[in-house]
Short mmCIF file of C-alpha atoms and ligand atoms in Angstrom, two decimals:
data_model
loop_
_atom_site.label_atom_id
_atom_site.label_comp_id
_atom_site.label_asym_id
_atom_site.label_seq_id
_atom_site.Cartn_x
_atom_site.Cartn_y
_atom_site.Cartn_z
CA MET A 1 -29.32 -13.21 -2.57
CA HIS A 2 -28.07 -14.88 -5.73
CA LEU A 3 -25.83 -13.70 -8.52
CA LYS A 4 -25.78 -15.91 -11.60
CA GLY A 5 -27.06 -18.70 -9.41
CA LYS A 6 -24.33 -18.22 -6.86
CA LYS A 7 -24.87 -17.32 -3.24
CA ILE A 8 -23.58 -13.95 -2.05
CA LEU A 9 -20.89 -14.66 0.52
CA LYS A 10 -18.87 -12.40 2.75
CA ALA A 11 -15.19 -12.11 1.95
CA ALA A 12 -12.69 -12.06 4.79
CA ILE A 13 -8.94 -11.79 5.20
CA THR A 14 -7.86 -15.18 6.52
CA ALA A 15 -4.06 -14.88 6.41
CA VAL A 16 -1.32 -12.29 6.16
CA GLY A 17 2.37 -12.33 5.18
CA GLY A 18 5.12 -9.82 4.62
CA TYR A 19 8.69 -9.28 3.55
CA THR A 20 11.16 -6.43 3.65
CA PRO A 21 14.75 -6.72 2.41
CA LYS A 22 17.60 -6.91 4.92
CA THR A 23 19.57 -3.90 3.65
CA ILE A 24 18.78 -0.76 5.65
CA LEU A 25 19.08 2.67 4.06
CA SER A 26 19.27 4.99 7.07
CA ASN A 27 18.80 8.74 7.13
CA HIS A 28 22.48 9.02 8.04
CA LYS A 29 23.44 7.13 4.88
CA LEU A 30 21.16 9.46 2.86
CA GLU A 31 23.04 12.42 4.37
CA THR A 32 26.09 11.17 2.45
CA MET A 33 24.14 10.91 -0.81
CA VAL A 34 22.07 14.15 -0.97
CA ASP A 35 21.91 17.51 0.79
CA THR A 36 19.67 16.46 3.68
CA SER A 37 19.81 15.64 7.38
CA ASP A 38 18.49 12.99 9.71
CA GLU A 39 16.80 15.77 11.70
CA TRP A 40 15.00 17.18 8.61
CA ILE A 41 13.79 13.77 7.43
CA ARG A 42 12.57 12.68 10.88
CA SER A 43 10.77 15.92 11.63
CA ARG A 44 9.21 16.29 8.15
CA THR A 45 8.31 12.65 7.49
CA GLY A 46 8.73 10.53 10.64
CA ILE A 47 11.03 8.18 8.72
CA LYS A 48 14.24 6.89 10.31
CA GLU A 49 15.19 4.22 7.82
CA ARG A 50 13.85 2.23 4.89
CA ARG A 51 14.71 -1.17 3.40
CA ILE A 52 16.27 -1.53 -0.03
CA LEU A 53 16.50 -4.56 -2.32
CA LEU A 54 20.08 -4.02 -3.44
CA ASP A 55 20.45 -7.03 -5.74
CA GLU A 56 20.05 -5.74 -9.31
CA ASN A 57 18.90 -9.17 -10.47
CA LYS A 58 15.96 -9.19 -8.08
CA ALA A 59 12.82 -7.25 -8.88
CA THR A 60 9.37 -6.64 -7.39
CA SER A 61 8.41 -10.29 -8.00
CA TYR A 62 11.09 -11.29 -5.48
CA LEU A 63 9.43 -9.18 -2.77
CA ALA A 64 5.98 -10.47 -3.75
CA ILE A 65 7.05 -14.13 -3.75
CA LYS A 66 8.72 -13.77 -0.35
CA ALA A 67 5.58 -12.16 1.10
CA ALA A 68 3.33 -14.83 -0.43
CA LYS A 69 5.53 -17.65 0.86
CA ASP A 70 5.52 -16.11 4.33
CA LEU A 71 1.71 -16.12 4.23
CA LEU A 72 1.54 -19.73 2.98
CA ASN A 73 3.99 -20.89 5.69
CA LYS A 74 2.07 -19.15 8.45
CA LYS A 75 -1.26 -20.46 7.17
CA LYS A 76 0.31 -23.94 6.74
CA THR A 77 -1.21 -24.29 3.30
CA THR A 78 -0.07 -24.74 -0.29
CA ALA A 79 -0.72 -22.50 -3.26
CA ASN A 80 -2.44 -24.98 -5.56
CA THR A 81 -5.94 -24.15 -4.29
CA ILE A 82 -5.57 -20.42 -4.99
CA ASP A 83 -7.92 -19.24 -7.77
CA LEU A 84 -6.51 -15.80 -8.45
CA VAL A 85 -3.30 -13.88 -7.72
CA ILE A 86 -3.38 -10.08 -7.91
CA VAL A 87 -0.21 -8.03 -7.56
CA ALA A 88 -0.74 -4.34 -6.85
CA THR A 89 2.39 -2.50 -7.92
CA VAL A 90 3.81 0.52 -9.74
CA THR A 91 7.12 -1.24 -10.28
CA PRO A 92 6.27 -4.38 -12.27
CA ASP A 93 9.26 -6.55 -13.26
CA LEU A 94 8.54 -5.82 -16.93
CA HIS A 95 6.34 -3.36 -18.79
CA VAL A 96 4.58 -6.15 -20.65
CA ALA A 97 4.14 -9.56 -18.95
CA ALA A 98 2.20 -9.37 -15.70
CA THR A 99 4.36 -9.72 -12.60
CA ALA A 100 1.44 -11.53 -10.96
CA ALA A 101 1.66 -14.36 -13.51
CA TYR A 102 5.33 -14.91 -12.68
CA VAL A 103 4.60 -14.75 -8.95
CA ALA A 104 1.73 -17.26 -9.28
CA SER A 105 3.94 -19.73 -11.17
CA SER A 106 6.83 -19.26 -8.76
CA ILE A 107 4.79 -20.04 -5.65
CA GLY A 108 3.08 -23.03 -7.26
CA ALA A 109 -0.38 -21.48 -7.72
CA LYS A 110 -0.82 -23.60 -10.82
CA ASN A 111 -4.60 -23.46 -10.82
CA ALA A 112 -4.75 -19.68 -10.60
CA PHE A 113 -4.96 -16.89 -13.14
CA ALA A 114 -3.17 -13.67 -12.34
CA PHE A 115 -3.00 -9.98 -13.16
CA ASP A 116 -1.38 -6.75 -11.98
CA LEU A 117 -3.24 -3.75 -10.66
CA ASN A 118 -1.81 -0.23 -10.75
CA ALA A 119 -3.36 2.46 -8.59
CA ALA A 120 -0.10 3.72 -7.06
CA CYS A 121 -0.31 4.06 -3.28
CA SER A 122 -4.00 3.09 -3.36
CA GLY A 123 -3.27 -0.11 -5.30
CA PHE A 124 -3.62 -2.46 -2.36
CA LEU A 125 -6.76 -0.74 -1.10
CA TYR A 126 -8.44 -0.99 -4.52
CA GLY A 127 -7.13 -4.56 -4.80
CA MET A 128 -8.93 -5.49 -1.58
CA SER A 129 -12.16 -4.34 -3.19
CA VAL A 130 -11.53 -6.50 -6.29
CA ALA A 131 -10.55 -9.54 -4.22
CA ALA A 132 -13.54 -9.11 -1.90
CA ALA A 133 -15.95 -8.69 -4.82
CA TYR A 134 -14.79 -11.93 -6.47
CA VAL A 135 -15.19 -13.84 -3.21
CA ASN A 136 -18.50 -12.16 -2.27
CA SER A 137 -19.99 -13.12 -5.61
CA GLY A 138 -18.99 -16.74 -5.16
CA GLN A 139 -17.04 -16.62 -8.43
CA TYR A 140 -13.74 -17.51 -6.78
CA LYS A 141 -12.96 -18.86 -3.33
CA LYS A 142 -9.32 -18.02 -2.70
CA VAL A 143 -7.81 -14.76 -3.88
CA LEU A 144 -4.22 -13.96 -2.99
CA LEU A 145 -3.70 -10.19 -3.01
CA ILE A 146 -0.13 -8.91 -2.87
CA GLY A 147 1.10 -5.33 -2.64
CA ALA A 148 4.76 -5.06 -3.58
CA ASP A 149 7.07 -2.36 -4.84
CA LYS A 150 10.78 -2.06 -5.48
CA MET A 151 10.62 1.72 -5.24
CA SER A 152 14.43 1.94 -5.26
CA SER A 153 14.27 0.94 -8.95
CA ILE A 154 12.44 4.17 -9.89
CA VAL A 155 13.80 6.62 -7.31
CA ASP A 156 16.39 9.20 -8.33
CA TYR A 157 18.84 9.22 -5.41
CA THR A 158 19.98 12.73 -6.33
CA ASP A 159 16.47 14.17 -5.84
CA ARG A 160 16.25 14.93 -2.12
CA THR A 161 12.57 15.90 -2.26
CA THR A 162 11.54 12.37 -3.28
CA CYS A 163 14.29 9.84 -2.46
CA ILE A 164 14.01 10.24 1.31
CA ILE A 165 10.47 8.89 1.43
CA PHE A 166 10.47 5.60 -0.41
CA GLY A 167 11.50 2.06 0.52
CA ASP A 168 11.08 -1.48 -0.84
CA GLY A 169 8.78 -4.19 0.50
CA GLY A 170 5.94 -6.61 -0.10
CA GLY A 171 2.88 -7.78 1.81
CA ALA A 172 0.18 -10.35 1.09
CA VAL A 173 -3.30 -11.24 2.28
CA LEU A 174 -5.61 -14.11 1.44
CA PHE A 175 -9.30 -13.43 0.85
CA GLU A 176 -11.71 -16.34 1.38
CA PRO A 177 -15.40 -16.70 2.26
CA SER A 178 -15.80 -15.79 5.91
CA LEU A 179 -16.54 -18.59 8.36
CA ASN A 180 -18.10 -16.09 10.77
CA LYS A 181 -19.89 -12.78 10.33
CA ASN A 182 -16.72 -10.74 9.92
CA GLY A 183 -15.02 -9.54 6.76
CA TRP A 184 -15.29 -6.87 4.07
CA GLU A 185 -17.99 -4.41 5.15
CA ASP A 186 -17.87 -1.26 3.03
CA GLU A 187 -15.75 0.94 0.78
CA TYR A 188 -15.72 4.50 -0.49
CA PHE A 189 -13.24 5.12 -3.31
CA ARG A 190 -12.45 8.23 -5.34
CA SER A 191 -10.06 9.33 -8.10
CA ASP A 192 -9.21 12.56 -9.91
CA GLY A 193 -6.84 12.54 -12.85
CA SER A 194 -6.71 16.28 -13.40
CA ASP A 195 -3.59 16.65 -11.24
CA ARG A 196 -1.82 13.50 -12.37
CA MET A 197 1.47 15.25 -13.10
CA SER A 198 1.90 16.08 -9.41
CA LEU A 199 3.07 12.53 -8.74
CA ARG A 200 4.29 10.59 -11.73
CA ILE A 201 6.92 8.93 -13.87
CA LYS A 202 6.70 11.08 -16.95
CA ALA A 203 8.19 8.85 -19.64
CA GLY A 204 8.23 5.24 -20.71
CA GLY A 205 4.49 5.12 -21.30
CA SER A 206 2.50 5.89 -24.45
CA LEU A 207 2.46 9.63 -23.76
CA HIS A 208 6.24 10.01 -23.77
CA PRO A 209 7.80 6.79 -25.09
CA THR A 210 11.39 6.12 -24.07
CA SER A 211 13.88 8.09 -26.14
CA LYS A 212 17.35 9.54 -25.79
CA ASP A 213 15.66 12.82 -24.95
CA THR A 214 13.48 11.39 -22.13
CA LEU A 215 16.49 9.61 -20.67
CA GLU A 216 18.57 12.79 -20.71
CA LYS A 217 15.77 14.73 -19.05
CA GLY A 218 15.51 12.17 -16.24
CA TRP A 219 11.85 11.50 -16.96
CA HIS A 220 12.06 7.81 -16.04
CA ASN A 221 12.20 8.37 -12.30
CA ILE A 222 9.33 9.02 -9.93
CA HIS A 223 8.88 12.67 -9.14
CA GLN A 224 6.37 14.47 -6.98
CA ASP A 225 5.30 17.95 -6.12
CA GLY A 226 5.35 17.07 -2.44
CA LYS A 227 3.41 20.08 -1.17
CA THR A 228 0.47 19.54 -3.54
CA VAL A 229 0.29 15.82 -2.79
CA PHE A 230 0.56 16.52 0.94
CA LYS A 231 -2.37 18.97 0.92
CA TYR A 232 -4.65 16.67 -1.08
CA ALA A 233 -3.68 13.63 0.99
CA VAL A 234 -4.54 15.27 4.32
CA SER A 235 -7.88 16.72 3.26
CA GLU A 236 -9.12 13.83 1.09
CA MET A 237 -8.03 10.94 3.33
CA SER A 238 -9.85 12.39 6.31
CA LYS A 239 -12.95 13.19 4.20
CA VAL A 240 -13.38 9.63 2.89
CA THR A 241 -12.59 8.14 6.28
CA LYS A 242 -15.23 10.32 7.94
CA GLU A 243 -17.73 9.25 5.28
CA ILE A 244 -17.07 5.53 5.76
CA MET A 245 -17.30 5.93 9.55
CA LYS A 246 -20.52 7.88 9.32
CA ARG A 247 -22.37 5.47 7.08
CA ASN A 248 -21.29 2.48 9.20
CA GLN A 249 -22.16 4.17 12.52
CA LEU A 250 -18.52 4.04 13.65
CA ASP A 251 -17.12 6.60 16.04
CA LYS A 252 -13.73 7.21 17.63
CA GLU A 253 -14.60 4.81 20.45
CA SER A 254 -15.94 1.89 18.41
CA ILE A 255 -13.19 1.82 15.80
CA ASP A 256 -10.29 -0.46 16.82
CA TYR A 257 -7.68 0.55 14.26
CA LEU A 258 -7.13 3.07 11.53
CA VAL A 259 -4.87 1.44 8.91
CA PRO A 260 -3.47 4.39 6.94
CA HIS A 261 -1.14 4.40 3.97
CA GLN A 262 2.36 5.23 5.22
CA ALA A 263 3.50 8.19 3.09
CA ASN A 264 4.42 10.73 5.73
CA LYS A 265 3.85 10.63 9.50
CA ARG A 266 2.59 14.22 9.34
CA ILE A 267 -0.17 13.16 6.91
CA ILE A 268 -1.14 10.31 9.25
CA ASP A 269 -1.04 12.57 12.34
CA ALA A 270 -3.15 15.24 10.64
CA THR A 271 -5.72 12.62 9.59
CA THR A 272 -5.74 11.20 13.14
CA GLN A 273 -6.38 14.68 14.56
CA ARG A 274 -9.15 15.50 12.09
CA LEU A 275 -10.88 12.25 13.08
CA ASP A 276 -10.16 12.96 16.76
CA LEU A 277 -8.79 9.42 17.10
CA ASN A 278 -6.60 8.11 19.91
CA PRO A 279 -3.11 7.72 18.30
CA ASN A 280 -2.87 4.25 19.92
CA LYS A 281 -5.58 3.19 17.48
CA VAL A 282 -3.51 4.15 14.45
CA MET A 283 -1.25 1.53 12.89
CA MET A 284 2.17 2.90 12.06
CA ASN A 285 5.53 1.48 10.92
CA ILE A 286 6.74 4.28 8.62
CA GLU A 287 9.69 4.91 10.92
CA TYR A 288 11.35 1.67 9.78
CA PHE A 289 10.05 1.06 6.26
CA GLY A 290 9.28 4.50 4.79
CA ASN A 291 6.71 4.60 2.02
CA THR A 292 6.62 1.21 0.27
CA THR A 293 3.72 2.32 -1.99
CA ALA A 294 1.43 -0.71 -2.59
CA ALA A 295 3.02 -2.63 0.29
CA THR A 296 2.29 -0.29 3.20
CA LEU A 297 -1.17 -1.60 4.15
CA PRO A 298 -0.37 -5.35 4.13
CA LEU A 299 2.93 -4.68 5.92
CA LEU A 300 0.96 -2.93 8.66
CA LEU A 301 -1.42 -5.90 8.94
CA ASN A 302 1.58 -8.21 9.10
CA ASP A 303 3.18 -6.17 11.90
CA TYR A 304 -0.04 -5.85 13.93
CA GLU A 305 -1.45 -9.33 13.23
CA ASN A 306 -0.75 -10.60 16.76
CA LYS A 307 -2.63 -7.67 18.30
CA LEU A 308 -5.79 -8.21 16.26
CA ASN A 309 -8.84 -10.05 17.60
CA ILE A 310 -11.91 -11.50 15.93
CA GLY A 311 -14.46 -8.75 15.32
CA ASP A 312 -11.99 -5.86 15.53
CA LYS A 313 -13.16 -2.92 13.44
CA LEU A 314 -10.49 -1.74 11.00
CA VAL A 315 -10.76 1.33 8.78
CA PHE A 316 -8.28 1.54 5.92
CA ALA A 317 -7.36 4.81 4.20
CA ALA A 318 -4.96 5.58 1.37
CA PHE A 319 -4.02 8.36 -1.02
CA GLY A 320 -1.71 8.10 -4.01
CA GLY A 321 -0.71 9.03 -7.51
CA GLY A 322 -3.38 9.48 -10.11
CA PHE A 323 -4.77 10.85 -7.86
CA THR A 324 -6.42 7.78 -6.35
CA TRP A 325 -7.75 7.51 -2.81
CA GLY A 326 -10.36 5.98 -0.59
CA ALA A 327 -11.33 4.34 2.66
CA ALA A 328 -12.66 0.90 3.51
CA TYR A 329 -14.16 -0.83 6.51
CA LEU A 330 -13.34 -4.42 7.43
CA THR A 331 -14.00 -6.51 10.51
CA TRP A 332 -11.20 -8.91 11.44
CA ALA A 333 -12.15 -12.55 10.98
CA TYR A 334 -9.49 -14.55 12.84
O1 UT7 B 401 2.54 7.98 -1.06
C1 UT7 B 401 2.26 8.77 -2.16
C2 UT7 B 401 2.05 10.13 -1.87
N1 UT7 B 401 3.22 10.87 -1.45
C3 UT7 B 401 3.06 11.65 -0.41
O2 UT7 B 401 2.05 11.59 0.24
C4 UT7 B 401 4.15 12.66 -0.10
C5 UT7 B 401 3.53 13.97 0.29
N2 UT7 B 401 4.49 15.00 0.52
C6 UT7 B 401 5.34 15.00 1.57
O3 UT7 B 401 5.42 14.04 2.30
C7 UT7 B 401 6.16 16.24 1.82
O4 UT7 B 401 5.70 17.28 1.00
C8 UT7 B 401 7.69 16.06 1.61
C9 UT7 B 401 8.27 15.17 2.72
C10 UT7 B 401 7.98 15.46 0.26
C11 UT7 B 401 8.38 17.41 1.72
O5 UT7 B 401 8.10 18.00 2.96
P1 UT7 B 401 7.56 19.50 3.05
O6 UT7 B 401 7.42 19.81 4.47
O7 UT7 B 401 6.35 19.60 2.18
O8 UT7 B 401 8.78 20.30 2.47
P2 UT7 B 401 8.79 21.36 1.28
O9 UT7 B 401 8.70 20.66 -0.03
O10 UT7 B 401 7.81 22.43 1.59
O11 UT7 B 401 10.24 21.96 1.42
C12 UT7 B 401 10.59 22.77 2.56
C13 UT7 B 401 12.07 23.09 2.44
C14 UT7 B 401 12.48 23.61 1.07
O12 UT7 B 401 13.49 24.56 1.22
P3 UT7 B 401 13.15 26.12 1.14
O13 UT7 B 401 12.55 26.35 -0.19
O14 UT7 B 401 12.21 26.39 2.28
O15 UT7 B 401 14.48 26.76 1.32
C15 UT7 B 401 13.06 22.39 0.42
O16 UT7 B 401 14.01 22.69 -0.58
O17 UT7 B 401 12.83 21.90 2.67
C16 UT7 B 401 13.72 21.69 1.58
N3 UT7 B 401 13.86 20.26 1.40
C17 UT7 B 401 14.76 19.53 2.07
N4 UT7 B 401 15.68 19.86 2.98
C18 UT7 B 401 16.43 18.88 3.49
C19 UT7 B 401 13.14 19.44 0.59
N5 UT7 B 401 13.57 18.18 0.73
C20 UT7 B 401 14.57 18.21 1.64
C21 UT7 B 401 15.39 17.23 2.21
N6 UT7 B 401 16.29 17.59 3.13
N7 UT7 B 401 15.29 15.92 1.87
#
């Protein structure tokens, strides 16, 4: 098959990197900040601690650069052959001026162009589709996709319903043409904006520009109606995952790993049950990192990289603000 004279290739993940800050924000520390308890947080979310980038002078780009450099070191390669850098994030360094451009310059990807992608907790999942499509088409050969969020910069640490979930982190993957038959296989993505206020930062955008009033009302922090998001996440994540498994003839035996967004262990457990999957086949690190938004999926890959084998069948699933959600199927290429 040819597209504009170019051969259709198969995109594969060929390297992974990750970074989480050193500072740990434990449940016990949160007990001293809001009316909550370690027991409540563990039983309702599965989270024990999360990492926080305390330095006020360091932003999401810092997490992204660290993750990208980790990938480049592990891959023993330099950044100058990268064609495109995408940063999936809801916490860009600046409102205007793509974080990805700064990250690309900082890591020495001087031959790349760069842009940010915002689809909240589904940002990395959607980003994989964009990266894979560019590589599949033959338009670009090396796409560096980073998911990074400094969630602590938008969390209100007096709001116990939201602050207990989120943490900071960054993860990166490199998409290149596959050298074997493995790589990006299929995707099934959805969105529904009718309930967007259930998980949002209300002000600072064009709908409610920053004003004294919006600042006083606390509209610049992330806020969620947890129950609504929870319900949607459980039902929709399992629906799209079932669909992607069905159309790729995957069953609970043939799938090697479910790679689910880490928002709440109860959401992951409910999805696992609905798919009747063995919990050993479900990647999980929420206990230590909490919900790092766009960074959860690459941080999982980074943590499980040594366990993965060529040909392993991975199904990704995510649900996030917007609402945005979906599932994807990828076979591991290295
Ligand atoms: O990644 C993006 C998407 N985000 C998500 O997927 C998050 C989805 N939502 C959730 O994970 C959960 O809804 C939460 C963890 C946010 C909340 O858990 P929940 O089991 O849904 O709790 P709830 O909101 O139903 O609250 C139950 C009770 C309430 O008290 P009453 O009304 O029963 O007296 C809350 O006020 O727990 C109370 N509560 C807390 N208690 C101690 C809420 N937050 C806390 C807290 N510590 N941090």
